Amino acid sequence: MSSRITLPGTALEVSSLCFGANVFGWSIHEQRAANALLDHLFAQGVNFFDSADMYVQWHPGNRGGESELMLGQWLRDSRIARDEVVIATKVGKMTSRPGLSPENIRLAADESLARLGIDTIDLYYAHFDDQTVPLEDTLGAFSELIDQGKVSYIAASNYSPERLQEAHAISRRLAIPGYIAVQNHYNLVYRDEYEAGMADYVESHQLAGLPYFSLASGFLTGKYSRQSQPESPRVQRVTDTYFSARNFDTLDRLHVVAGRYGVEPASVALEWLRQQPGVSAPIASASHIDQVTPLLQRVQLTPEDLAALDNAPV
């Protein structure tokens, strides 16, 4: 994965895969293991890493911030030039720093910068749409961070098209920076919500679509079947969200297309996402180096492949 893409409306040159750093402090606890995985990813051309202040407060004994701390330690240990990596993180969902009030955004940004050990967050997300705070206030706080050099660009996660449109209108009216990227739940077996309006909005406004759960928490890697469930910290989420006859039929078609090219289903699932309107780079993660290759293997899908995955007539 040597090629780079430029996120629309930015100067950020990123890999066509964004690595999800929520594994650090969850399925990866030791810094040495995190460094080995990140070194391997960087050597393979991955330079785009996605975290959040609340990662991974859900793991027993954690408080949040663990992912940023481990990612930051790797940056120091690796001595990679700062401009060779693109770091994204988020604010709003950490239990001790909840919401998108201006005060909270300012405090959370400083804390994230300290954990990451960097001077500037390349891409800073509102982790959710906090409707208890006026958008003018939230966007104004982000604008201050940009003016101070603490943030380069801002983005929205888990917003609806209507609220994103409202946010952009406010940014234009106030002549302040607006959201340049969208990170919402989207993959081959979870499509309706994103395709109902957000996909068209992202494409028509030339935003960067950076979908999370790109591999459906592992469902699209092929390790799940109708008869078996592997040992995984995500197994409950996968069964609750993705187990259905319709999704297993899609998984069957995914296996067929992957077999045609001699690659893993994950490679095809990620390439399908890249072919969708407005998608710049999918977000995916791995806990072991031997899980990385399918994330990086590019496949040239034909219109017939895409139609088969969509279950459309060929």
XYZ file of C-alpha atoms in Angstrom:
314
model
C 0.000 0.000 0.000
C 2.416 2.621 -1.238
C -0.083 4.998 -2.841
C -1.389 8.070 -1.085
C -4.634 9.962 -1.436
C -5.296 13.562 -0.449
C -8.344 14.025 1.729
C -10.719 16.430 -0.057
C -10.396 20.019 1.087
C -7.156 19.395 2.979
C -3.409 19.084 2.569
C -3.468 15.706 4.342
C -1.915 12.918 2.272
C -3.006 9.613 3.723
C -2.923 5.900 3.031
C -6.035 4.343 1.521
C -6.526 2.494 4.810
C -6.948 4.315 8.113
C -5.867 2.104 10.998
C -8.262 2.069 13.932
C -6.250 2.465 17.144
C -9.032 1.307 19.473
C -7.202 -2.014 19.855
C -4.535 -0.330 21.995
C -5.398 -0.747 25.638
C -8.025 -3.357 24.742
C -6.830 -6.382 22.782
C -3.256 -5.047 22.845
C -1.998 -4.160 26.314
C 1.790 -4.154 25.994
C 3.601 -1.230 24.409
C 6.117 -3.548 22.786
C 3.333 -5.360 20.912
C 1.734 -2.052 19.908
C 5.067 -0.760 18.608
C 5.696 -3.913 16.579
C 2.267 -3.716 14.954
C 2.522 0.006 14.233
C 6.062 -0.343 12.881
C 4.826 -3.044 10.513
C 1.870 -0.963 9.361
C 4.051 2.073 8.724
C 6.597 -0.021 6.820
C 3.736 -1.251 4.629
C 2.694 2.309 3.810
C -0.013 3.005 6.398
C 0.379 6.530 7.772
C -3.186 7.319 8.908
C -4.219 6.431 12.466
C -7.587 6.984 14.153
C -8.099 7.242 17.915
C -10.407 8.935 20.447
C -10.028 10.238 23.965
C -12.533 7.652 25.228
C -10.609 4.670 23.782
C -10.775 2.320 25.558
C -12.702 3.190 28.691
C -15.052 0.223 28.211
C -12.301 -2.299 29.054
C -12.244 -3.279 32.757
C -9.709 -1.228 34.684
C -9.406 1.467 32.003
C -10.377 5.123 32.320
C -10.000 6.264 28.717
C -6.999 7.742 26.974
C -5.155 4.413 26.786
C -5.182 4.317 22.988
C -3.802 7.835 22.660
C -1.095 7.104 25.223
C 0.111 3.991 23.393
C -0.065 5.662 19.998
C 1.874 8.621 21.364
C 4.511 6.379 22.914
C 5.018 4.680 19.548
C 5.528 8.058 17.892
C 8.260 8.822 20.416
C 9.840 5.372 20.288
C 9.802 5.138 16.501
C 11.226 8.647 16.000
C 9.221 8.941 12.809
C 9.046 12.503 11.551
C 5.799 14.093 12.667
C 4.824 15.110 9.135
C 5.022 11.494 7.970
C 1.950 10.418 9.941
C -1.613 11.719 10.119
C -3.248 11.479 13.543
C -7.000 11.679 14.065
C -8.732 11.637 17.420
C -12.117 12.569 18.865
C -13.836 14.421 21.682
C -17.221 14.069 23.332
C -17.703 10.524 24.607
C -15.086 10.183 27.327
C -16.834 9.765 30.678
C -14.619 12.329 32.370
C -14.807 14.731 29.395
C -18.368 14.393 28.090
C -20.046 16.514 25.471
C -19.143 19.257 23.020
C -19.280 22.416 25.107
C -16.493 24.897 24.308
C -14.877 24.430 27.715
C -14.876 20.654 27.401
C -13.487 20.751 23.862
C -10.617 23.003 24.952
C -9.739 20.827 27.953
C -10.110 17.558 26.056
C -7.944 18.771 23.182
C -5.111 19.732 25.523
C -5.346 16.362 27.267
C -5.322 14.469 23.967
C -2.319 16.462 22.749
C -0.468 15.617 25.971
C -1.259 11.902 25.734
C -0.261 11.794 22.075
C 2.844 13.882 22.707
C 2.218 16.084 19.678
C 1.625 19.780 19.085
C -1.186 19.478 16.529
C -4.026 17.030 15.971
C -4.325 16.587 12.220
C -8.018 15.675 12.219
C -10.197 16.322 15.270
C -13.684 14.834 15.403
C -16.827 15.664 17.247
C -17.418 12.063 18.352
C -21.191 12.467 18.278
C -23.793 15.137 17.685
C -24.265 16.778 21.075
C -27.584 18.531 20.589
C -27.497 19.996 24.102
C -24.886 22.497 22.888
C -25.548 25.007 20.101
C -23.593 24.144 16.985
C -22.309 27.717 16.908
C -20.590 27.123 20.254
C -19.084 23.780 19.286
C -17.821 25.015 15.922
C -16.517 28.203 17.496
C -14.431 26.204 19.965
C -13.020 24.074 17.170
C -12.203 27.224 15.216
C -10.239 28.578 18.179
C -8.192 25.383 18.317
C -7.390 25.733 14.619
C -6.397 29.370 15.106
C -4.098 28.294 17.959
C -2.440 25.641 15.821
C -3.634 22.806 18.045
C -5.849 21.294 15.318
C -5.465 21.287 11.533
C -8.939 20.169 10.407
C -12.218 19.176 12.057
C -14.640 16.383 11.286
C -17.951 14.901 12.395
C -18.744 11.402 13.577
C -22.237 9.956 13.994
C -23.996 13.008 12.563
C -27.129 12.896 10.421
C -27.095 14.555 6.987
C -29.483 17.213 8.252
C -27.294 18.186 11.199
C -24.167 18.111 9.067
C -25.838 20.448 6.600
C -26.822 22.750 9.461
C -23.244 22.734 10.772
C -21.876 23.643 7.365
C -24.369 26.491 6.998
C -23.265 27.883 10.369
C -19.586 27.598 9.440
C -20.209 29.541 6.247
C -22.272 32.190 8.025
C -19.639 32.691 10.724
C -16.745 32.404 8.248
C -15.039 29.724 10.339
C -13.674 26.292 9.387
C -16.243 23.563 8.813
C -16.229 19.797 9.047
C -14.213 18.312 6.181
C -14.788 14.615 6.920
C -17.502 12.268 8.118
C -16.991 9.092 10.145
C -20.165 7.026 10.412
C -21.052 3.340 10.632
C -20.959 1.886 7.113
C -20.005 -1.429 5.543
C -21.201 -4.056 3.093
C -23.827 -5.435 5.494
C -24.784 -2.180 7.256
C -25.777 0.206 4.510
C -29.276 1.621 4.862
C -28.531 4.348 7.406
C -25.540 5.832 5.549
C -26.935 5.425 2.050
C -30.251 7.054 2.998
C -28.751 10.509 2.580
C -25.269 10.847 4.005
C -23.515 9.207 1.040
C -24.997 11.699 -1.406
C -24.235 14.628 0.879
C -20.610 13.577 1.377
C -20.052 13.112 -2.343
C -21.845 16.270 -3.488
C -20.024 18.460 -0.941
C -16.660 16.812 -1.612
C -16.104 15.670 1.946
C -13.925 12.773 3.054
C -15.950 9.686 3.916
C -14.047 7.625 6.499
C -16.403 4.818 7.565
C -15.912 2.905 10.806
C -16.820 -0.740 11.444
C -15.665 -1.235 7.845
C -15.348 -4.983 8.430
C -18.475 -5.204 10.595
C -16.424 -5.910 13.740
C -14.883 -8.925 12.035
C -18.031 -10.350 10.451
C -16.703 -9.527 6.959
C -13.340 -11.205 7.587
C -15.021 -14.576 7.083
C -14.309 -15.926 10.554
C -18.001 -16.127 11.422
C -20.413 -18.669 9.991
C -23.996 -19.680 10.489
C -22.836 -22.553 12.664
C -19.919 -21.114 14.645
C -18.722 -18.068 16.496
C -15.006 -17.539 17.229
C -13.584 -16.378 20.522
C -13.544 -12.607 20.228
C -14.084 -9.583 22.500
C -16.472 -8.327 19.797
C -18.573 -11.466 19.480
C -21.662 -10.095 21.253
C -21.691 -6.930 19.172
C -21.287 -8.970 15.996
C -24.109 -11.395 16.756
C -26.458 -8.628 17.898
C -25.766 -6.300 14.962
C -24.910 -8.462 11.984
C -26.249 -11.993 12.381
C -29.154 -12.338 9.955
C -30.024 -14.548 7.005
C -29.633 -11.593 4.664
C -26.147 -10.746 5.937
C -24.951 -14.338 5.742
C -26.152 -14.459 2.139
C -24.028 -11.357 1.488
C -21.106 -13.036 3.245
C -21.499 -16.046 0.947
C -21.220 -13.788 -2.105
C -18.206 -12.069 -0.560
C -16.460 -15.436 -0.228
C -17.163 -16.178 -3.882
C -15.665 -12.908 -5.104
C -12.655 -13.239 -2.769
C -12.048 -16.788 -3.997
C -12.030 -15.554 -7.572
C -9.009 -13.361 -6.782
C -7.332 -15.602 -4.231
C -7.608 -13.045 -1.439
C -9.291 -12.880 1.956
C -12.897 -11.634 2.225
C -11.684 -8.610 4.207
C -9.695 -7.357 1.215
C -12.770 -7.420 -1.000
C -15.011 -5.863 1.663
C -12.622 -2.931 2.082
C -12.263 -2.480 -1.680
C -16.056 -2.481 -2.049
C -16.170 0.403 0.430
C -13.537 2.363 -1.471
C -15.717 2.125 -4.569
C -18.724 3.699 -2.848
C -19.617 7.366 -3.449
C -17.718 9.760 -1.223
C -15.599 7.148 0.569
C -11.956 8.195 0.850
C -10.494 5.546 3.148
C -12.126 2.870 5.305
C -11.091 2.458 8.932
C -10.100 -1.031 10.060
C -7.940 -2.521 12.770
C -6.042 -5.660 13.699
C -4.549 -7.044 16.897
C -1.788 -9.143 15.336
C 0.663 -8.592 12.510
C -0.608 -11.705 10.711
C -4.030 -10.037 10.449
C -2.662 -7.000 8.592
C -2.115 -8.413 5.091
C -5.836 -8.689 4.191
C -6.315 -5.063 5.243
C -3.655 -3.896 2.795
C -4.267 -6.213 -0.157
C -5.805 -4.168 -2.964
C -8.184 -5.819 -5.434
C -9.387 -4.448 -8.772
C -13.096 -5.187 -8.556
C -15.088 -5.282 -11.787
C -18.623 -3.907 -12.244
C -19.765 -7.539 -12.221
C -18.068 -8.101 -8.850
C -19.733 -5.030 -7.386
C -23.111 -6.081 -8.752
C -22.680 -9.555 -7.279
C -21.846 -8.112 -3.861
C -24.884 -5.844 -4.113
C -26.970 -8.882 -5.129
C -28.002 -7.038 -8.263
C -28.755 -8.672 -11.615
C -25.611 -9.095 -13.715
